[in-house]
Short mmCIF file of C-alpha atoms in Angstrom, two decimals:
data_model
loop_
_atom_site.label_atom_id
_atom_site.label_comp_id
_atom_site.label_asym_id
_atom_site.label_seq_id
_atom_site.Cartn_x
_atom_site.Cartn_y
_atom_site.Cartn_z
CA LEU A 1 0.16 0.11 -0.07
CA GLY A 2 2.99 2.25 0.70
CA ARG A 3 4.44 2.10 -2.74
CA VAL A 4 0.79 3.32 -4.54
CA TRP A 5 2.20 6.42 -2.48
CA PHE A 6 5.56 6.50 -3.98
CA ASP A 7 4.10 5.85 -7.51
CA ALA A 8 1.13 8.02 -7.30
CA VAL A 9 2.96 11.53 -6.59
CA GLY A 10 6.74 10.52 -7.05
CA LEU A 11 7.57 10.65 -3.58
CA THR A 12 11.54 11.31 -3.01
CA PRO A 13 13.39 9.49 -0.22
CA ALA A 14 12.94 12.34 1.98
CA ALA A 15 9.43 12.10 1.87
CA TYR A 16 9.71 8.45 2.45
CA GLU A 17 11.45 10.02 5.49
CA VAL A 18 8.59 11.89 6.36
CA LEU A 19 6.07 8.98 5.95
CA THR A 20 8.19 6.87 7.77
CA ARG A 21 8.08 9.75 10.79
CA LEU A 22 4.37 10.08 10.58
CA CYS A 23 4.07 6.49 11.11
CA ALA A 24 5.54 7.34 14.11
CA LEU A 25 3.51 10.12 15.11
CA ILE A 26 0.38 7.63 14.55
CA MET A 27 1.98 5.19 17.19
CA ILE A 28 2.41 8.25 19.70
CA PHE A 29 -1.50 9.16 19.18
CA ALA A 30 -2.46 5.49 19.89
CA PHE A 31 -0.29 5.20 23.06
CA ALA A 32 -1.85 8.74 24.02
CA ARG A 33 -5.31 7.51 23.08
CA LEU A 34 -4.60 3.79 24.97
CA VAL A 35 -3.25 5.94 28.47
CA CYS A 36 -6.32 7.69 28.48
CA THR A 37 -8.78 5.20 27.76
CA LEU A 38 -7.51 2.99 30.17
CA ASP A 39 -6.80 5.87 32.60
CA ALA A 40 -3.99 4.72 33.23
CA ASP A 41 -2.10 5.57 36.17
CA LEU A 42 1.58 6.88 36.86
CA VAL A 43 3.28 3.35 36.78
CA ALA A 44 1.53 2.35 33.27
CA ILE A 45 2.52 6.46 32.37
CA ALA A 46 6.30 5.78 33.01
CA ILE A 47 6.26 2.49 31.41
CA VAL A 48 5.07 4.02 28.05
CA LEU A 49 7.51 6.74 28.42
CA LEU A 50 10.49 4.86 29.04
CA THR A 51 9.78 2.25 26.80
CA LEU A 52 9.06 4.86 23.68
CA GLN A 53 12.70 4.25 22.23
CA PHE A 54 11.69 0.87 22.49
CA SER A 55 8.18 0.53 21.51
CA ILE A 56 8.48 3.11 18.66
CA PRO A 57 11.92 2.42 16.97
CA ALA A 58 13.35 5.12 15.38
CA THR A 59 13.16 3.62 11.90
CA TYR A 60 11.93 0.43 10.07
CA PRO A 61 13.19 -1.85 7.29
CA SER A 62 10.76 -0.49 5.00
CA LEU A 63 7.52 1.34 4.87
CA ALA A 64 5.49 -1.85 5.11
CA GLN A 65 6.07 -2.18 8.48
CA ALA A 66 5.80 1.53 9.72
CA LEU A 67 2.27 1.22 8.33
CA GLU A 68 1.19 -1.96 9.64
CA ALA A 69 2.88 -0.85 13.27
CA ALA A 70 0.85 2.23 13.44
CA LEU A 71 -2.04 0.72 11.92
CA LEU A 72 -2.28 -2.09 14.26
CA ALA A 73 -1.22 0.52 17.43
CA LEU A 74 -4.35 2.54 16.52
CA ALA A 75 -6.80 -0.88 16.36
CA LEU A 76 -5.42 -1.37 19.47
CA SER A 77 -6.17 1.71 20.93
CA GLN A 78 -9.64 1.53 19.20
CA GLN A 79 -9.92 -2.20 20.86
CA ALA A 80 -9.22 -0.81 24.30
CA GLY A 81 -12.63 1.68 24.10
CA GLY A 82 -14.44 -1.18 22.89
CA ASN A 83 -14.86 0.07 19.40
CA ARG A 84 -14.14 -3.25 17.34
CA ARG A 85 -15.37 -2.78 14.73
CA MET A 86 -13.42 0.29 13.79
CA ALA A 87 -10.19 -2.12 15.23
CA LEU A 88 -11.66 -4.91 12.52
CA ILE A 89 -11.29 -2.17 9.39
CA LEU A 90 -7.74 -0.81 10.54
CA ALA A 91 -6.55 -4.64 10.64
CA THR A 92 -8.31 -5.39 7.32
CA ILE A 93 -5.99 -2.34 5.85
CA ALA A 94 -2.65 -4.05 7.89
CA VAL A 95 -3.05 -6.56 5.35
CA PHE A 96 -2.77 -5.03 2.44
CA ALA A 97 0.42 -2.75 4.21
CA LYS A 98 1.82 -6.14 5.33
CA PRO A 99 -0.12 -9.52 4.84
CA SER A 100 0.69 -11.08 8.18
CA MET A 101 -0.10 -10.05 11.98
CA GLY A 102 -3.02 -8.33 10.44
CA TYR A 103 -4.81 -11.67 9.52
CA VAL A 104 -4.09 -13.21 13.48
CA TYR A 105 -5.60 -9.59 14.39
CA GLY A 106 -8.38 -9.98 12.75
CA ALA A 107 -9.24 -13.36 13.14
CA LEU A 108 -9.05 -12.44 17.12
CA LEU A 109 -10.99 -9.96 16.71
CA ILE A 110 -14.17 -11.49 14.66
CA ALA A 111 -13.47 -14.52 17.38
CA ILE A 112 -13.93 -11.92 20.29
CA TRP A 113 -17.15 -10.96 18.63
CA VAL A 114 -18.64 -14.24 18.38
CA LEU A 115 -17.83 -14.63 21.97
CA ARG A 116 -19.15 -11.79 23.15
CA THR A 117 -22.31 -11.59 21.10
CA PRO A 118 -25.38 -13.13 22.35
CA SER A 119 -26.07 -16.59 20.60
CA GLY A 120 -29.65 -15.50 19.42
CA SER A 121 -28.27 -11.79 17.74
CA ARG A 122 -24.98 -13.07 16.09
CA LYS A 123 -26.89 -13.77 12.49
CA ALA A 124 -28.63 -10.76 12.52
CA ARG A 125 -25.43 -8.25 13.49
CA PHE A 126 -23.05 -10.71 11.75
CA GLY A 127 -23.21 -8.76 8.49
CA ARG A 128 -23.69 -5.12 9.67
CA GLU A 129 -20.85 -5.40 12.32
CA VAL A 130 -18.10 -8.06 10.56
CA ALA A 131 -18.88 -9.08 7.42
CA PHE A 132 -19.97 -5.38 5.84
CA PRO A 133 -16.77 -3.44 6.98
CA ILE A 134 -14.56 -6.07 6.24
CA ALA A 135 -15.76 -6.34 2.44
CA ILE A 136 -15.88 -2.36 1.92
CA THR A 137 -12.65 -2.04 3.32
CA ALA A 138 -11.10 -4.86 1.52
CA GLY A 139 -12.73 -4.14 -1.76
CA ILE A 140 -11.39 -0.25 -1.58
CA CYS A 141 -7.82 -1.52 -0.90
CA THR A 142 -7.99 -4.08 -3.79
CA LEU A 143 -9.70 -1.54 -6.08
CA LEU A 144 -6.79 0.58 -5.73
CA LEU A 145 -4.21 -1.55 -5.69
CA VAL A 146 -5.61 -3.78 -8.74
CA GLY A 147 -5.74 0.04 -10.42
CA PHE A 148 -1.93 0.28 -9.62
CA TYR A 149 -0.33 -3.26 -10.23
CA GLY A 150 -2.73 -5.50 -11.75
CA PRO A 151 -4.64 -8.24 -10.11
CA SER A 152 -1.79 -10.93 -10.12
CA ALA A 153 0.35 -8.86 -7.90
CA VAL A 154 -2.32 -8.28 -5.53
CA ILE A 155 -3.38 -11.81 -5.29
CA ASN A 156 0.64 -12.64 -5.17
CA THR A 157 0.89 -9.69 -1.98
CA VAL A 158 -2.09 -10.03 -0.16
CA LEU A 159 -1.67 -14.23 -0.26
CA PRO A 160 1.83 -14.53 0.54
CA ILE A 161 2.37 -18.64 0.18
CA SER A 162 6.03 -17.68 -0.83
CA GLY A 163 6.67 -16.70 2.92
CA VAL A 164 7.16 -20.11 4.13
CA THR A 165 9.57 -21.22 1.77
CA THR A 166 11.44 -17.45 2.31
CA TYR A 167 11.56 -18.06 6.56
CA ARG A 168 12.76 -21.51 5.78
CA ALA A 169 15.85 -20.37 3.37
CA ALA A 170 17.03 -17.68 5.16
CA HIS A 171 16.64 -20.07 8.54
CA PHE A 172 14.45 -17.75 10.41
CA GLY A 173 12.75 -18.42 13.64
CA PHE A 174 12.74 -17.61 17.21
CA PHE A 175 13.71 -21.10 18.52
CA ALA A 176 15.72 -22.82 15.77
CA GLY A 177 16.52 -20.18 13.62
CA VAL A 178 19.02 -17.13 13.41
CA GLY A 179 16.39 -15.39 15.56
CA ARG A 180 18.08 -17.30 18.66
CA ARG A 181 20.89 -14.13 18.44
CA PHE A 182 18.46 -12.10 19.48
CA TRP A 183 18.30 -13.70 23.39
CA GLU A 184 20.89 -16.78 23.49
CA PRO A 185 23.59 -16.00 25.57
CA GLY A 186 26.09 -17.26 23.63
CA TYR A 187 25.48 -14.68 20.69
CA ASN A 188 25.45 -11.63 23.33
CA SER A 189 26.73 -9.94 25.87
CA TRP A 190 25.57 -8.96 29.52
CA VAL A 191 25.19 -5.50 28.00
CA MET A 192 22.48 -6.79 25.73
CA TYR A 193 20.47 -7.91 28.69
CA VAL A 194 20.60 -4.93 30.86
CA LEU A 195 21.57 -2.13 28.77
CA GLY A 196 20.05 -3.29 25.17
CA PRO A 197 16.58 -4.03 23.75
CA THR A 198 16.81 -7.96 25.12
CA GLY A 199 16.78 -7.06 28.75
CA ILE A 200 13.41 -5.19 28.54
CA TRP A 201 11.83 -7.54 25.37
CA ILE A 202 11.97 -10.20 28.02
CA ALA A 203 11.05 -8.57 30.80
CA ALA A 204 7.78 -7.58 29.24
CA THR A 205 7.01 -10.65 27.46
CA LEU A 206 7.53 -12.52 30.96
CA PHE A 207 4.90 -9.90 32.49
CA LEU A 208 2.46 -10.36 29.45
CA PHE A 209 2.69 -13.91 29.74
CA TRP A 210 1.80 -13.84 33.62
CA ALA A 211 -0.98 -10.76 33.40
CA ALA A 212 -2.44 -13.05 30.30
CA ALA A 213 -2.98 -15.87 32.65
CA GLU A 214 -4.98 -14.06 35.00
CA ALA A 215 -6.73 -12.01 32.33
CA ALA A 216 -7.93 -15.68 31.08
CA SER A 217 -9.37 -16.90 34.55
CA ARG A 218 -11.14 -13.82 34.87
CA LEU A 219 -12.40 -13.51 31.42
CA TRP A 220 -13.61 -16.86 31.18
CA LYS A 221 -15.87 -16.33 34.41
CA GLY A 222 -17.30 -13.27 32.55
CA LEU A 223 -17.95 -15.15 29.37
CA GLY A 224 -21.57 -13.87 27.81
CA SER A 225 -21.56 -10.62 30.35
CA GLN A 226 -22.08 -7.46 28.73
CA ASP A 227 -18.66 -5.37 28.14
CA GLY A 228 -17.28 -3.64 30.87
CA ASN A 229 -13.98 -1.54 31.53
CA ALA A 230 -12.24 -4.49 33.51
CA SER A 231 -13.36 -6.67 30.79
CA LEU A 232 -12.24 -4.93 27.79
CA ARG A 233 -9.20 -4.68 29.93
CA ASP A 234 -8.43 -8.12 29.77
CA GLU A 235 -9.55 -8.53 26.45
CA LEU A 236 -7.12 -6.45 25.31
CA ILE A 237 -4.16 -8.25 27.42
CA LEU A 238 -5.31 -11.51 26.07
CA THR A 239 -5.46 -9.99 22.77
CA CYS A 240 -1.61 -8.86 23.00
CA PHE A 241 -0.68 -12.20 24.31
CA ALA A 242 -2.27 -13.70 21.26
CA LEU A 243 -0.49 -11.46 18.68
CA HIS A 244 3.10 -11.48 20.87
CA VAL A 245 3.03 -15.49 20.76
CA THR A 246 2.12 -15.29 17.31
CA PHE A 247 4.90 -12.87 16.33
CA ILE A 248 7.10 -15.34 18.56
CA GLY A 249 6.45 -18.55 16.83
CA PHE A 250 5.85 -17.62 13.30
CA PHE A 251 6.86 -14.09 12.65
CA PHE A 252 10.28 -13.86 14.31
CA GLU A 253 12.63 -13.51 11.94
CA ASN A 254 16.23 -12.68 12.72
CA GLN A 255 18.01 -10.79 15.80
CA TRP A 256 16.91 -7.46 14.52
CA SER A 257 13.15 -8.14 13.80
CA TRP A 258 12.12 -7.61 17.56
CA ILE A 259 11.39 -4.19 16.24
CA TYR A 260 8.37 -5.04 14.03
CA TYR A 261 6.09 -5.79 16.82
CA SER A 262 7.76 -4.48 19.96
CA TYR A 263 5.21 -2.17 20.91
CA ILE A 264 2.31 -5.05 21.24
CA PRO A 265 3.84 -6.44 24.61
CA ILE A 266 4.07 -2.69 26.06
CA ILE A 267 0.27 -1.93 25.27
CA GLY A 268 -0.45 -5.02 26.72
CA ILE A 269 1.28 -4.55 30.18
CA VAL A 270 -0.26 -1.26 30.42
CA ALA A 271 -3.29 -2.64 30.33
CA ALA A 272 -2.40 -4.95 32.95
CA VAL A 273 -0.12 -3.04 35.49
CA ASP A 274 -2.88 -1.52 37.34
CA ILE A 275 -5.06 -4.41 38.10
CA SER A 276 -3.70 -5.63 41.17
CA PRO A 277 -0.81 -3.98 43.83
CA LEU A 278 1.47 -7.36 42.54
CA ALA A 279 0.74 -5.93 38.67
CA ARG A 280 1.70 -2.46 39.88
CA ARG A 281 4.88 -3.92 41.38
CA ALA A 282 5.93 -6.04 38.57
CA GLY A 283 5.48 -2.65 36.77
CA MET A 284 7.95 -0.85 38.44
CA ALA A 285 10.08 -3.61 37.91
CA VAL A 286 9.54 -3.16 33.85
CA CYS A 287 10.58 0.46 34.60
CA ALA A 288 13.67 0.15 36.20
CA VAL A 289 14.75 -2.49 33.34
CA ALA A 290 13.37 -0.09 30.53
CA ALA A 291 15.31 2.68 32.32
CA LEU A 292 18.53 0.71 31.99
CA SER A 293 17.91 -0.06 28.58
CA LEU A 294 17.26 4.23 27.85
CA PHE A 295 20.23 4.57 29.57
CA GLY A 296 22.24 2.24 27.22
CA THR A 297 20.50 3.76 24.37
CA VAL A 298 21.71 7.08 25.38
CA HIS A 299 25.12 5.85 25.80
CA SER A 300 25.72 4.04 22.52
CA SER A 301 24.03 7.11 20.67
CA LEU A 302 26.73 9.24 22.27
CA TYR A 303 29.11 6.75 21.33
CA LEU A 304 27.77 6.59 17.73
CA TRP A 305 28.00 10.75 17.57
CA ARG A 306 31.61 10.57 18.40
CA THR A 307 32.77 7.82 16.13
CA ARG A 308 30.88 8.80 13.45
CA GLU A 309 31.35 11.29 10.43
CA ARG A 310 29.70 12.62 7.58
CA SER A 311 30.82 13.67 4.08
CA ALA A 312 30.05 14.02 0.75
CA ALA A 313 31.98 10.73 -0.17
CA THR A 314 29.33 8.95 1.65
CA ALA A 315 26.48 11.26 0.46
CA TRP A 316 26.07 12.60 3.55
CA MET A 317 25.35 9.41 5.48
CA TRP A 318 26.93 8.43 9.11
CA SER A 319 29.71 6.42 8.77
CA PRO A 320 32.53 5.13 10.82
CA PRO A 321 36.53 6.86 9.51
CA ASP A 322 37.81 3.97 7.93
CA THR A 323 34.49 2.90 6.34
CA THR A 324 34.44 6.01 4.76
CA ALA A 325 38.03 6.22 3.58
CA GLU A 326 37.95 2.70 2.04
CA TRP A 327 34.63 3.79 0.43
CA GLN A 328 36.14 7.26 -1.44
CA ALA A 329 38.93 4.55 -2.46
CA VAL A 330 36.43 2.02 -3.85
CA THR A 331 34.68 5.30 -5.80
CA ASP A 332 38.20 6.58 -6.93
CA LEU A 333 39.09 3.42 -8.52
CA THR A 334 36.20 2.87 -10.34
CA ARG A 335 35.35 6.29 -11.68
CA GLY A 336 35.15 6.03 -15.64
CA HIS A 337 34.56 2.41 -16.04
CA ARG A 338 31.49 0.91 -16.21
CA THR A 339 30.97 -0.45 -12.39
CA THR A 340 28.23 -2.76 -10.92
CA ILE A 341 27.18 -3.08 -7.32
CA LEU A 342 26.89 -6.98 -6.27
CA ASP A 343 25.05 -7.22 -2.74
CA THR A 344 22.16 -8.50 -1.55
CA LYS A 345 20.38 -5.31 -0.70
CA GLY A 346 20.74 -2.13 -1.19
CA ALA A 347 20.88 1.30 -2.59
CA ALA A 348 24.37 2.65 -3.48
CA GLU A 349 23.19 2.85 -7.43
CA LEU A 350 20.95 5.14 -6.75
CA MET A 351 22.83 7.15 -4.18
CA PHE A 352 26.47 7.42 -6.24
CA PRO A 353 27.04 8.52 -9.59
CA GLY A 354 28.78 6.30 -11.99
CA PHE A 355 27.29 3.10 -11.44
CA GLN A 356 24.96 0.62 -13.42
CA PRO A 357 21.42 0.60 -12.50
CA PRO A 358 19.88 -1.39 -10.46
CA THR A 359 18.14 -4.18 -11.77
CA SER A 360 16.80 -6.22 -8.39
CA LEU A 361 15.57 -5.49 -5.27
CA TYR A 362 16.33 -8.30 -2.59
CA LEU A 363 19.18 -11.00 -3.62
CA ASP A 364 18.77 -12.93 0.03
CA PRO A 365 18.31 -16.68 -0.09
CA GLY A 366 14.57 -17.44 -0.11
CA LEU A 367 13.94 -13.62 -1.59
CA MET A 368 16.06 -13.81 -4.92
CA LEU A 369 13.68 -14.17 -7.99
CA PRO A 370 14.98 -16.38 -10.99
CA GLU A 371 14.63 -13.30 -13.26
CA GLU A 372 16.12 -10.97 -10.82
CA VAL A 373 18.98 -13.09 -10.65
CA ASP A 374 19.24 -13.50 -14.81
CA ARG A 375 19.00 -9.70 -14.91
CA LYS A 376 22.01 -9.46 -12.16
CA VAL A 377 23.78 -11.78 -14.07
CA GLN A 378 23.56 -9.99 -17.83
CA GLU A 379 24.52 -6.74 -16.01
CA VAL A 380 27.63 -8.16 -14.48
CA GLU A 381 28.71 -9.79 -17.52
CA ASP A 382 28.03 -6.12 -19.02
CA SER A 383 30.62 -4.49 -16.46
CA GLU A 384 34.21 -3.85 -16.58
CA LEU A 385 34.29 -3.59 -12.49
CA ILE A 386 32.34 -5.54 -9.94
CA VAL A 387 32.02 -4.00 -5.88
CA VAL A 388 31.37 -6.03 -3.50
CA PRO A 389 30.37 -5.01 -0.19
CA LEU A 390 31.23 -6.85 3.01
CA MET A 391 29.38 -5.70 5.76
CA ALA A 392 28.76 -8.29 8.40
CA ASN A 393 25.18 -9.08 8.85
CA THR A 394 23.77 -7.15 5.64
CA CYS A 395 25.96 -7.41 2.62
CA ALA A 396 28.16 -10.11 3.43
CA GLY A 397 30.17 -10.99 0.37
CA VAL A 398 29.06 -12.67 -2.78
CA PRO A 399 24.98 -13.34 -3.38
CA ARG A 400 24.26 -16.94 -2.55
CA ALA A 401 23.38 -18.60 -6.25
CA PRO A 402 25.57 -20.62 -8.02
CA GLN A 403 25.28 -18.02 -11.04
CA PHE A 404 26.83 -15.26 -9.36
CA HIS A 405 30.29 -17.45 -8.31
CA ASP A 406 30.13 -18.78 -11.95
CA VAL A 407 30.26 -15.25 -13.79
CA LEU A 408 32.74 -13.81 -11.42
CA ARG A 409 35.40 -16.70 -12.59
CA SER A 410 35.80 -13.99 -15.31
CA PHE A 411 37.13 -11.43 -13.26
CA ALA A 412 40.21 -11.14 -11.11
CA PRO A 413 40.70 -9.02 -7.78
CA VAL A 414 42.17 -5.66 -7.59
CA PHE A 415 41.20 -4.20 -4.44
CA ARG A 416 40.64 -6.23 -1.09
CA GLY A 417 39.36 -4.25 1.79
CA ARG A 418 37.74 -4.74 4.73
CA TYR A 419 34.49 -3.72 3.81
CA PHE A 420 34.85 -3.61 0.27
CA ASP A 421 36.07 -6.24 -2.53
CA VAL A 422 36.68 -4.93 -6.04
CA TYR A 423 36.76 -7.37 -9.20
CA GLN A 424 38.09 -6.40 -12.41
CA ARG A 425 37.21 -8.25 -15.75
CA SER A 426 40.24 -10.28 -16.86
CA SER A 427 39.92 -9.11 -20.79
CA VAL A 428 40.40 -5.15 -19.03
CA ALA A 429 43.37 -3.67 -18.92
CA SER A 430 44.68 -3.40 -15.90
CA VAL A 431 42.74 -0.44 -13.39
CA PRO A 432 45.45 1.27 -11.45
CA HIS A 433 44.79 0.58 -7.49
#
């Protein structure tokens, strides 16, 4: 859905940044509305403020994640006030922004509606309160997207059947995949548990699991009763619990993917923190962990401020001095030659002159499409020099497809660095280095 905005009005990268900030403002509004709706006490407000840098990240990998986060956070704040119809509409739109958690949340809202609605009136009210809002919202989004991209693209996007294959190929997963690096002691120092996001994420998760068990007991006893503030609060806690468990079990990717849904456990514990004196004391403990994490964020930000620099060589992006110097050497070496960037992801071709235009989006295992690989191989074959970034965990070396290793046999290394390698076609006159 975000791409429609780009294509419709020709948005620039700066406008993209504005949109991500707008999504963050929507999430802040959602948290403010949640606090007002729940009439939250000081402990809940302190949790919201101390965890803002955790629950609302400064940026997301793409606009899709930012849009989904804004829509779902706003939907949860609507649900807190009992407006499930609006929450269902927002969840439906979220499916078209990023087809994952929106499906789960929508199914939960329908299940809650069934449990909350007396059996005698379900049939008469289902169309007006459930089916009609979903159909109208989905119809408008579908027509808009089909008009821009055609029915095939919309179907393949809204029904992400290839997602399972992608997760398997990339070894994603919280328990058995690369996501273990987020929480497993062997991959982290103690600093990550005290001053990093891991500690606050674990603390919020444990609190939410305990609060959900308590809420489930209370809600089960009151099934079939009319909605009340306490009942709606328990419903919100259990909803956040179910969404968080789904994320852990099915949607967790690598060690950085915690940012996708970090707001969900925070919303759940804000709803639970003033239910009992014990919950309030647990909330104070979460505040302490969040304060340490906030201190760690401030400390690391100051460190980065002192150790990074901006220059024309890096298009005024922040970078360590040694990386800047090496990138400058690479651009000097490739100037005047037909050069291709061979990486798994990035936008160097768009930000720096002198490189061949991009022909692929992602060249990660499970994400690269055969036609993208073919186009990139053809681009490499038509080039004199190849630049391969070596950034750990992001663009680490030649994409893992045999076609790239085969085509690189016609090239020889002319520059070996810590962050970049440069290869030259064997038949081209030697480039000074």
